[in-house]
Short mmCIF file of C-alpha atoms in Angstrom, two decimals:
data_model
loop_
_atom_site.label_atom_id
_atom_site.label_comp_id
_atom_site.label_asym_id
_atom_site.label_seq_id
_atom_site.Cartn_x
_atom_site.Cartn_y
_atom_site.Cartn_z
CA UNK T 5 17.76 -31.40 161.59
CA UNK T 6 18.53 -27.93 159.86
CA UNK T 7 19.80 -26.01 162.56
CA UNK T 8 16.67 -23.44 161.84
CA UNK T 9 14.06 -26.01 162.55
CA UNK T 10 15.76 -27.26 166.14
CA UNK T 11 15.83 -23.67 167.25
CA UNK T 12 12.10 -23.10 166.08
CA UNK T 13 11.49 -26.19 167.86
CA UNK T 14 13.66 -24.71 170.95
CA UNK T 15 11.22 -22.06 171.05
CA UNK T 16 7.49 -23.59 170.48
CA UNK T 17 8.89 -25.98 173.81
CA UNK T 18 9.89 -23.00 175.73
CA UNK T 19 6.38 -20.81 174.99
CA UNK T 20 4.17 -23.78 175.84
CA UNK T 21 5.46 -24.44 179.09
CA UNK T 22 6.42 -21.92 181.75
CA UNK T 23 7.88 -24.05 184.10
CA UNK T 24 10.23 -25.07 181.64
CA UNK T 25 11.11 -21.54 180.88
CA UNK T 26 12.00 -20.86 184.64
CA UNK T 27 13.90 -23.78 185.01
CA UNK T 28 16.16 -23.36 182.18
CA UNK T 29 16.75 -19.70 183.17
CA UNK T 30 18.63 -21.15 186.29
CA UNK T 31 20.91 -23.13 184.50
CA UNK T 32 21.46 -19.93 182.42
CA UNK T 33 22.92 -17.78 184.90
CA UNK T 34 25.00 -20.47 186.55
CA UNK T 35 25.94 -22.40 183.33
CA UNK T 36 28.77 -21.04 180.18
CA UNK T 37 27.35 -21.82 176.62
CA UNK T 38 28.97 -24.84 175.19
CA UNK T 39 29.44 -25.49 171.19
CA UNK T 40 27.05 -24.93 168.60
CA UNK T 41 24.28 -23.13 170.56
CA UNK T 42 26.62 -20.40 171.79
CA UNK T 43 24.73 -18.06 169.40
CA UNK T 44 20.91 -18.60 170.48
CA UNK T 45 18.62 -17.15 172.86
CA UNK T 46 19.45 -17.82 176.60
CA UNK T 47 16.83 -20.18 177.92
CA UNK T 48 17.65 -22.39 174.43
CA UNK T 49 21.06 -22.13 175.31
CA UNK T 50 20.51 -23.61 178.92
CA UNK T 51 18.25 -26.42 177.23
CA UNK T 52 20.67 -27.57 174.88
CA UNK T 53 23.82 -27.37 177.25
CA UNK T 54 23.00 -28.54 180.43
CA UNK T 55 23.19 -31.61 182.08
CA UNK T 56 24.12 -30.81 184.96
CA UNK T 57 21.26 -30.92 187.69
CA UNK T 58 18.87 -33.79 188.14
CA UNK T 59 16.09 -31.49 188.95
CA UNK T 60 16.32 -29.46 185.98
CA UNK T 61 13.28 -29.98 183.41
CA UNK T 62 16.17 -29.34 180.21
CA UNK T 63 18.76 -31.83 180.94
CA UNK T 64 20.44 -33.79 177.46
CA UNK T 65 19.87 -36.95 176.95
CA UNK T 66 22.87 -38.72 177.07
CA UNK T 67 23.93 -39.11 173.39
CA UNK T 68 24.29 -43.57 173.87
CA UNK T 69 22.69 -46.70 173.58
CA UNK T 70 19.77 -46.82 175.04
CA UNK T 71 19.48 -48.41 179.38
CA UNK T 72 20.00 -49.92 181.44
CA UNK T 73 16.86 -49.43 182.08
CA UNK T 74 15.87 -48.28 185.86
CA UNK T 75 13.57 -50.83 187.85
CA UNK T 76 11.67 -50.62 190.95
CA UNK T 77 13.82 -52.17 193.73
CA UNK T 78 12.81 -52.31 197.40
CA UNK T 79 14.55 -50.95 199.88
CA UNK T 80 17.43 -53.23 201.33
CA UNK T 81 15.78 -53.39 204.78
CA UNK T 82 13.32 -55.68 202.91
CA UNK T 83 14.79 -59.36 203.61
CA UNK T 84 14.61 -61.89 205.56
CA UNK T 85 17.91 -62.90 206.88
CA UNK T 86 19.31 -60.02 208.99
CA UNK T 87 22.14 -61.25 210.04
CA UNK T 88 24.95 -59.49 207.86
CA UNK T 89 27.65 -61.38 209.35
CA UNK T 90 26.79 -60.80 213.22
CA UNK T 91 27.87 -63.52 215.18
CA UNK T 92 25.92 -64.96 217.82
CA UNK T 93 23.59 -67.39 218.54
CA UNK T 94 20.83 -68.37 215.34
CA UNK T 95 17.40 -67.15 216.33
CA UNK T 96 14.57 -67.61 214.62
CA UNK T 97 11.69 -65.01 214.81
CA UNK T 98 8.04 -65.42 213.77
CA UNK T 99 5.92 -62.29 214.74
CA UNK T 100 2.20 -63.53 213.74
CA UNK T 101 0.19 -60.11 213.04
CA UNK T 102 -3.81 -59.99 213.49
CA UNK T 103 -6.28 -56.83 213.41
CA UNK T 104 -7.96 -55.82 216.69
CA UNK T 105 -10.37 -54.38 214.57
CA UNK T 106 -11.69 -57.74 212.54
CA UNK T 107 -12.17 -60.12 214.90
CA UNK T 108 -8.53 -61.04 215.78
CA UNK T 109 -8.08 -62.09 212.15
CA UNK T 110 -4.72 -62.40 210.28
CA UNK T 111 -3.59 -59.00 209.04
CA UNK T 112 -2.28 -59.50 205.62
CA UNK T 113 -0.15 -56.82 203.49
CA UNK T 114 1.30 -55.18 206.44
CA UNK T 115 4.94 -54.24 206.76
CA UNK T 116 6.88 -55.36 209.97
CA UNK T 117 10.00 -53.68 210.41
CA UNK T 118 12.40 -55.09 213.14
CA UNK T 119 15.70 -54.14 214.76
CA UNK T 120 17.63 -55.55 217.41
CA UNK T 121 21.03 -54.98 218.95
CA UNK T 122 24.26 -57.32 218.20
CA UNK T 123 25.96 -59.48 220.72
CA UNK T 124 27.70 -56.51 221.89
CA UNK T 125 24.18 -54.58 222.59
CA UNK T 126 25.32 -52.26 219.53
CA UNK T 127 23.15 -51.10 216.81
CA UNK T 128 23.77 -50.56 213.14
CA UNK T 129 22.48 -47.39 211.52
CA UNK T 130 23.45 -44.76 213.88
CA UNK T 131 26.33 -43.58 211.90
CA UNK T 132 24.40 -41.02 209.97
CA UNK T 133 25.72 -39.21 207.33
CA UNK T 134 29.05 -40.67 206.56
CA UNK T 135 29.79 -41.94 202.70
CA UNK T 136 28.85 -44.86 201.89
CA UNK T 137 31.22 -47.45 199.33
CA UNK T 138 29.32 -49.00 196.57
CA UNK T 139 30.44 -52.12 197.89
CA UNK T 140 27.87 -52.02 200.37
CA UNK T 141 29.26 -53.13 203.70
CA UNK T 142 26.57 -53.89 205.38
CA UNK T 143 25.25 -50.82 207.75
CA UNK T 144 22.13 -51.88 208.57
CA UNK T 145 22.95 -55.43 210.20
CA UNK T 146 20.11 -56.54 212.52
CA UNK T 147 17.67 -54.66 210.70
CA UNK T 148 14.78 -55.90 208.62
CA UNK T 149 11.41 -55.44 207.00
CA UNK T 150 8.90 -58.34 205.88
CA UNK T 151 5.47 -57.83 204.40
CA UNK T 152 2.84 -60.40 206.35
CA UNK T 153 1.46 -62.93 204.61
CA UNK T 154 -2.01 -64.41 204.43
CA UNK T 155 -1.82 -65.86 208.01
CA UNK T 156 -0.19 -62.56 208.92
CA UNK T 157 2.83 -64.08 209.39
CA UNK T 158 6.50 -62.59 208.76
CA UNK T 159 9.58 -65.13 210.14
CA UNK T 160 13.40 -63.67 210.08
CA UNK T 161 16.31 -65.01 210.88
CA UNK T 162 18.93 -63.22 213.02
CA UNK T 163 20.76 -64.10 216.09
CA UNK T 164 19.35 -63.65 219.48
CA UNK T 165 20.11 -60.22 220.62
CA UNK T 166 22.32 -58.89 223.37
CA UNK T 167 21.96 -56.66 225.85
CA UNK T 168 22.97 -53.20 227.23
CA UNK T 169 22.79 -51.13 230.06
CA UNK T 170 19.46 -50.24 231.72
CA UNK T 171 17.17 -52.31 229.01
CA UNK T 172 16.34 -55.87 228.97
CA UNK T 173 17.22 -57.96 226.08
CA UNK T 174 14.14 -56.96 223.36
CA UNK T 175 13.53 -56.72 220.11
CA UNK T 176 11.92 -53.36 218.40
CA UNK T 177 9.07 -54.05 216.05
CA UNK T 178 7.55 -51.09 213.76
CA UNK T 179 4.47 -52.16 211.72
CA UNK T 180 3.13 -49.99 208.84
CA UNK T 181 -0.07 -50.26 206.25
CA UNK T 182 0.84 -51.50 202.88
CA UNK T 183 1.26 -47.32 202.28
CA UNK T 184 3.55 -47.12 205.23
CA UNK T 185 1.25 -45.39 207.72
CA UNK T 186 2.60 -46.40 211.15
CA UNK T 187 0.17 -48.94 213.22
CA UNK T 188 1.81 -49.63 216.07
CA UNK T 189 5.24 -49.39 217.29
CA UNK T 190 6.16 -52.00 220.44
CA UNK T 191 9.21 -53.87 221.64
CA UNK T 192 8.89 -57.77 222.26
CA UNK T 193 10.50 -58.88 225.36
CA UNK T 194 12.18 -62.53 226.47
CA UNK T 195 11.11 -65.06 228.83
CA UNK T 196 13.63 -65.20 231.93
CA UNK T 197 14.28 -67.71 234.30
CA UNK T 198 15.08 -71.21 234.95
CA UNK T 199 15.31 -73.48 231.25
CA UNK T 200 14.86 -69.82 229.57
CA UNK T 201 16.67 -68.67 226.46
CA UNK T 202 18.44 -65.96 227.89
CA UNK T 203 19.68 -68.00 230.89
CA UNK T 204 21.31 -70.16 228.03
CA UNK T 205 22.36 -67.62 226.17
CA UNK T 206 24.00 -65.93 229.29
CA UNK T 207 24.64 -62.62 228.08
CA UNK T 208 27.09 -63.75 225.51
CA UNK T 209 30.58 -62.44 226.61
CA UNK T 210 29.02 -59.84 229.27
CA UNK T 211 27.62 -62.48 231.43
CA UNK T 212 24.39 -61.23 233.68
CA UNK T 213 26.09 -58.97 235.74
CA UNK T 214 24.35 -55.50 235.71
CA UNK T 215 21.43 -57.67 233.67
CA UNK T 216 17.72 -55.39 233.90
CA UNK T 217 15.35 -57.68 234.36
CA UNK T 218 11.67 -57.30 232.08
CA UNK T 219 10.19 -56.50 236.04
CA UNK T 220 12.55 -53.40 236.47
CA UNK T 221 13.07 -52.67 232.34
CA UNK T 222 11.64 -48.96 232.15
CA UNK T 223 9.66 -50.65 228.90
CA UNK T 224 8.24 -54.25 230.03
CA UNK T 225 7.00 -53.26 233.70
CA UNK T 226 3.70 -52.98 232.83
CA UNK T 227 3.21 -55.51 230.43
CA UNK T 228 1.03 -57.63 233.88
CA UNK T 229 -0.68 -59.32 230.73
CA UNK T 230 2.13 -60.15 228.88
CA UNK T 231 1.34 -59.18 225.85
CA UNK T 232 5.04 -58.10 224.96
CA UNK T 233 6.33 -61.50 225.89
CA UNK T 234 7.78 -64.10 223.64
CA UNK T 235 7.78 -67.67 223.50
CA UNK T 236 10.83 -68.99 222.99
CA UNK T 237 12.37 -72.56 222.38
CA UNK T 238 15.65 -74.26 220.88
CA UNK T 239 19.06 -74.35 222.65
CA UNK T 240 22.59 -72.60 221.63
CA UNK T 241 23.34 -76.00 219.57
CA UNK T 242 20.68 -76.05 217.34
CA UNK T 243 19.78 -71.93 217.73
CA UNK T 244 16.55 -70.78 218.94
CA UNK T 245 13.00 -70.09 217.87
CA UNK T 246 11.31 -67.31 218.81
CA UNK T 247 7.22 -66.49 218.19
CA UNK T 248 4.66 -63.82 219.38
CA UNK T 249 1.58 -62.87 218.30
CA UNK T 250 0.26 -59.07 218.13
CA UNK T 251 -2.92 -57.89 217.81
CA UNK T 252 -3.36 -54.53 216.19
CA UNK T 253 -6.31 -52.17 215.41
CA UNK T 254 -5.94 -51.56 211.53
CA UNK F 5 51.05 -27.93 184.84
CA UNK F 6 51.67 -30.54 187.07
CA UNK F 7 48.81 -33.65 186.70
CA UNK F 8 46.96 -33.65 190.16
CA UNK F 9 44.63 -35.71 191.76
CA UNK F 10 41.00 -34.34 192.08
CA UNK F 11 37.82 -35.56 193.63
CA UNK F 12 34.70 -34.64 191.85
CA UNK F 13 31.71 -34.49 193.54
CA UNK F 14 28.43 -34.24 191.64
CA UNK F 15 25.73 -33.68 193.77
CA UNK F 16 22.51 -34.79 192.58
CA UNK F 17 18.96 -33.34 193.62
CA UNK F 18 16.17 -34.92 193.15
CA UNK F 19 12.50 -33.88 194.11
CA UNK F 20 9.10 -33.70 192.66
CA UNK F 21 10.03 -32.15 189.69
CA UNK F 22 12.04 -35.79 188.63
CA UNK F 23 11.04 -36.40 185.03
CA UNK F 24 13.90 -39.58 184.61
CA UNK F 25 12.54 -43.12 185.71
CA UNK F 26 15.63 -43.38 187.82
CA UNK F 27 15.07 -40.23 189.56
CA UNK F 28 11.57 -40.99 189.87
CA UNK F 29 11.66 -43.97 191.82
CA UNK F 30 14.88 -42.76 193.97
CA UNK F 31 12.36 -39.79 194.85
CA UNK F 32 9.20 -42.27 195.57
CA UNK F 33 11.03 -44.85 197.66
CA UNK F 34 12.86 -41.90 199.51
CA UNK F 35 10.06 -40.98 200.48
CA UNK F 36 7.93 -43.59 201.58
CA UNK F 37 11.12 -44.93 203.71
CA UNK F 38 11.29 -40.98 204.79
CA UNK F 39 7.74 -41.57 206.10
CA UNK F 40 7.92 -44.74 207.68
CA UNK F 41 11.31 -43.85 209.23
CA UNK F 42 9.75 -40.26 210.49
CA UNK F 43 7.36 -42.09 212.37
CA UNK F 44 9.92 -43.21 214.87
CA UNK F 45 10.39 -40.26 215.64
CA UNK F 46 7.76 -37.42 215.33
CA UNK F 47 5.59 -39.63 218.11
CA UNK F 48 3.68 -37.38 220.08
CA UNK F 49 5.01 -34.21 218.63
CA UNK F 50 3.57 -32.15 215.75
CA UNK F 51 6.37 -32.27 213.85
CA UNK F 52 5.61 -33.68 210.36
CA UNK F 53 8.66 -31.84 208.34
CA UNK F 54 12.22 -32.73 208.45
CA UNK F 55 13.28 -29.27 209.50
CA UNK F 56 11.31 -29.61 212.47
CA UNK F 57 12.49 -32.91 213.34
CA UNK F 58 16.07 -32.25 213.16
CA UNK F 59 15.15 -29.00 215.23
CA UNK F 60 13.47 -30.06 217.82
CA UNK F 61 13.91 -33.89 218.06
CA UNK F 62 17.29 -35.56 219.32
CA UNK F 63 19.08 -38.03 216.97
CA UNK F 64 16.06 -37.15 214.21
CA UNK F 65 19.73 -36.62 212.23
CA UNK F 66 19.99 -40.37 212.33
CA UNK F 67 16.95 -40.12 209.61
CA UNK F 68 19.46 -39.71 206.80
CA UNK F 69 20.98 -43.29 208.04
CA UNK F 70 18.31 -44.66 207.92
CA UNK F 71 16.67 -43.45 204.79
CA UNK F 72 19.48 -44.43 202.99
CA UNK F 73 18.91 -48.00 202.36
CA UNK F 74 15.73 -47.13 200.54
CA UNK F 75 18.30 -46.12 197.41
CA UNK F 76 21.33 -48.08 197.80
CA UNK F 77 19.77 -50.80 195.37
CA UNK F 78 19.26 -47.94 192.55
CA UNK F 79 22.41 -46.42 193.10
CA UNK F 80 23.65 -49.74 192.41
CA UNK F 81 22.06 -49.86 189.19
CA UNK F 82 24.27 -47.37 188.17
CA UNK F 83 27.13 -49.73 188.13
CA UNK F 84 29.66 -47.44 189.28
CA UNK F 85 28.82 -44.54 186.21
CA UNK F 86 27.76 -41.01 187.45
CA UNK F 87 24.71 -39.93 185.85
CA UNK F 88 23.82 -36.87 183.91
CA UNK F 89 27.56 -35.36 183.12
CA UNK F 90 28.74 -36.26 180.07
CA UNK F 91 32.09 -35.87 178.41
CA UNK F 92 32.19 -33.21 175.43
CA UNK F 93 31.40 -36.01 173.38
CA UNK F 94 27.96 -36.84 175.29
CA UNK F 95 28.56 -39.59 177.10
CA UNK F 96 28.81 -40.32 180.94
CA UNK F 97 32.02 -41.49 181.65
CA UNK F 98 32.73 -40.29 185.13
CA UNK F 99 32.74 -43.46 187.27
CA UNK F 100 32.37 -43.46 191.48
CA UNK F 101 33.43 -45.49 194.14
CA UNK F 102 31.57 -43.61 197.11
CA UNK F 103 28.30 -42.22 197.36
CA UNK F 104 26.36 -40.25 200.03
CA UNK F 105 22.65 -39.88 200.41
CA UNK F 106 21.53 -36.88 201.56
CA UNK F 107 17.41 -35.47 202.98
CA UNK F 108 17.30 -31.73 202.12
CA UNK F 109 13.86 -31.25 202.65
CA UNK F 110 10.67 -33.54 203.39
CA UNK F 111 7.36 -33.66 204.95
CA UNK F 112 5.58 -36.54 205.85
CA UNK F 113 2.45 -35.42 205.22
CA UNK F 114 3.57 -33.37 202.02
CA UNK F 115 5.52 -35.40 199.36
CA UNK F 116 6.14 -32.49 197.43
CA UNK F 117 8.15 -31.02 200.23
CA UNK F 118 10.47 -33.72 199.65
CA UNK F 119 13.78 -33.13 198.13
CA UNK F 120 16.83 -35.24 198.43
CA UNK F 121 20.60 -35.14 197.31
CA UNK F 122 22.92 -38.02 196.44
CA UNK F 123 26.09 -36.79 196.01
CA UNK F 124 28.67 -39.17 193.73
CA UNK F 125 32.55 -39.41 194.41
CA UNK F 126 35.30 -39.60 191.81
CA UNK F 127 38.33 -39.88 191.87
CA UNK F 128 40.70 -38.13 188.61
CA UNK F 129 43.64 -37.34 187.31
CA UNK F 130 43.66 -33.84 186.45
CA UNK F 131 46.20 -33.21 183.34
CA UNK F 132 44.85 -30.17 181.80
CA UNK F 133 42.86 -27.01 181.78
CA UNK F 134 41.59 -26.14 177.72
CA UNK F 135 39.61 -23.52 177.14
CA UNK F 136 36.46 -23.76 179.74
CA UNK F 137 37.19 -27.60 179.41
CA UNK F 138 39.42 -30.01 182.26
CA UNK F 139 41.19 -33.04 180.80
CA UNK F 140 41.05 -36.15 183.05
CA UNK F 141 41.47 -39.54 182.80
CA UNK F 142 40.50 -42.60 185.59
CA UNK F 143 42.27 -42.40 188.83
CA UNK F 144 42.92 -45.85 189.96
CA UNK F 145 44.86 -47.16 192.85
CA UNK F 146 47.08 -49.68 193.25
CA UNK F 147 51.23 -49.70 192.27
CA UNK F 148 49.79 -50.90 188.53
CA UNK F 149 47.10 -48.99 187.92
CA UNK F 150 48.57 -45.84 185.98
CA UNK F 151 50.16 -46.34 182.62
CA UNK F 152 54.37 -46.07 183.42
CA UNK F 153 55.27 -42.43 182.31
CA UNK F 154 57.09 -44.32 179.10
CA UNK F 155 53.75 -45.57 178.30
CA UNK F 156 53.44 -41.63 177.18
CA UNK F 157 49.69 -42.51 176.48
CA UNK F 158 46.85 -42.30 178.75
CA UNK F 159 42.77 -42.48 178.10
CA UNK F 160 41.69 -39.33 178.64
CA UNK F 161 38.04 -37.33 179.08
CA UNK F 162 37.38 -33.66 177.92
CA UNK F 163 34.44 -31.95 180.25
CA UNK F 164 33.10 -29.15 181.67
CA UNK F 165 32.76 -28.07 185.36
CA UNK F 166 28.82 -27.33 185.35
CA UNK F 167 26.63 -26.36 188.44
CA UNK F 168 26.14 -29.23 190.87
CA UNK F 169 29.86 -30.27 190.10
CA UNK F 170 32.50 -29.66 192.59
CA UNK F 171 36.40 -30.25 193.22
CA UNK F 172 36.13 -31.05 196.92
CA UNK F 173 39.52 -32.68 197.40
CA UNK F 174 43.00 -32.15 195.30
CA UNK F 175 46.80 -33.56 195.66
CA UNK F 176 49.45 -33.94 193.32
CA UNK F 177 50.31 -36.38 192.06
CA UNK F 178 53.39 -39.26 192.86
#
């Protein structure tokens, strides 16, 4: 392009749109001219040297092939196999979602985010704001997010959790709207007692001692219905399977 | 001058204003994982804003954990290549081995209040200074990775230090 066309073409961009002018003059004052536009107006200046902020409305193109081309990739909470490594026993969980509001029927299209502790009773995630390598080692173990199905259904597989001081062994479950409003936020608790899961499990290396049971957990206490309480079946040979159904007002 | 080893961070902001498909969808998903994540937090409160959260609610910090894994899958569409700064010869070239995620701003109710930074990690070899210009090449590690100094010839990248670029760690070299 003859270099008095581009800068004509500089200008009709820059008198058409003021947000591009205002934009550009930031880069101006922060930015030194590079090359062959040293000798133009400022805000063209900024347009044809910057690249610099991902904000900016002038940034160059990068002078190269064209893509890879950018597609729309969920989040990596969304999966269902949480376990990232974590040993412990195989659990499977089935949370079965229905709406309050239409006759107990399946609530489809919802998003049910879970997250449990490890073995250990530790949770992923709580680091913060540390970097992060692109090799990805996994920091949100134990964490997941499933979109229910037309029975309302979501199953994950994880291992069953442990537990820590002052809580009973649960499971936190977050479900959204399909635009990730927030519907209801509970915590699923575990059947005790004689032939029970969590007798079998034992507390992993921790044993029982210092165990809350759901009666005294500051949480399950006054669940008298049950509502929060899981059915769960298997053994530590062949892992365990656990199911609850929710009802919801959506 | 004696070739030193530089980090460059590039700290990339990205909020409504995105007008690149990559930065577009970084700023939507941020978002709606912002939202979603809020939620565990803001209960009972009025507190819709990030500010206020971090303010007011304990571990509401934890939010930039958390939001995190909403991007990790674009940033790894990069394929290790820093976007937007380009050698003198236009094209990206800077490549990153660490990354952080960062919420600036955001409102759950407001997505225009939203505003996040990832900031990209590089590591260089810093041979030169010309003109406004730094010469670098590819800091790798390893006993084998740099050429043997009677290799006398290196791959090397002419750019410019540019706003949202920093040196945030030097050393010299072995």
């Amino acid at each position: 392009m003859e270099r008095k066309n581009f800068l004509r073409s500089l200008i009709i961009g820059t008198v058409s749109t003021s947000v591009l002018v205002d934009s550009c003059k930031k880069d101006t004052d922060a930015i030194t001219a590079t090359g062959s536009s040293t000798t133009t107006s400022s805000s063209t200046t900024a347009s044809s040297s910057s690249s610099s902020s991902g904000s900016s409305t002038c940034s160059v193109i990068e002078t190269e092939t064209e893509g890879p081309f950018p597609s729309k990739t969920p989040a990596s909470y969304v999966r269902s196999d949480i376990t990232d490594g974590r040993t412990g026993y195989k659990l499977t969980a089935k949370f079965t979602i229905n709406n309050s509001n239409n006759s107990c029927n399946p609530l489809s299209g919802a998003l049910v985010d879970i997250w449990h502790c490890d073995a250990e009773g530790n949770y992923s995630e709580y680091g913060g704001t540390s970097m992060q390598s692109t090799n990805y080692t996994s920091v949100h173990f134990l964490r997941g997010r499933q979109t229910t199905d037309a029975n309302g259904l979501v199953t994950f597989t994880s291992i069953f959790p442990g537990w820590y001081q002052s809580r009973a062994t649960h499971i936190h479950v977050h479900i959204y709207n399909a635009a990730g409003t927030s519907l209801k936020v509970t915590q699923v608790c575990f059947p005790e007692g004689t032939g029970s899961a969590l007798l079998a499990v034992n507390g992993y290396k921790k044993g029982m001692t210092g165990y809350t049971y759901n009666a005294q957990d500051s949480v399950f206490s006054d669940d008298s219905a049950g509502l929060e309480l899981a059915t769960v079946t298997g053994n530590t040979t062949d892992g365990f399977v656990l199911s609850i159904t929710m009802s919801i007002p959506a | 001058m004696t070739a030193r080893i530089i980090t460059l961070q590039y700290r990339k902001i990205i909020d409504v204003n995105a007008i690149k498909q990559w930065d577009k969808l970084v700023f939507e998903d941020s978002f709606v994982e912002f939202k979603m994540q809020a939620q565990n937090f803001n209960r009972g409160t009025p507190f819709s804003s990030y500010a206020e959260l971090i303010r007011n609610i304990p571990h509401a910090e934890r939010l930039t954990g958390l939001v995190t894994p909403s991007i990790t899958g674009y940033v790894q569409q990069l394929d290790s290549i820093v976007p937007d700064i380009l050698n003198n010869i236009g094209r990206r070239f800077l490549k990153f081995n660490q990354f952080k995620f960062e919420l600036i701003n955001s409102d759950m109710n407001d997505k225009s209040k939203h505003q996040v930074g990832i900031n990209f990690y590089s590591n260089l070899i810093w041979h030169e200074t010309v003109g406004n210009y730094l010469l670098v090449s590819n800091y790798h590690h390893g006993p084998d990775a740099q050429l043997k100094p009677q290799d006398n010839e290196l791959l090397t990248h002419l750019f410019q230090l540019q706003p949202y670029l920093n040196i945030c760690a030097i050393k010299n070299s072995i």
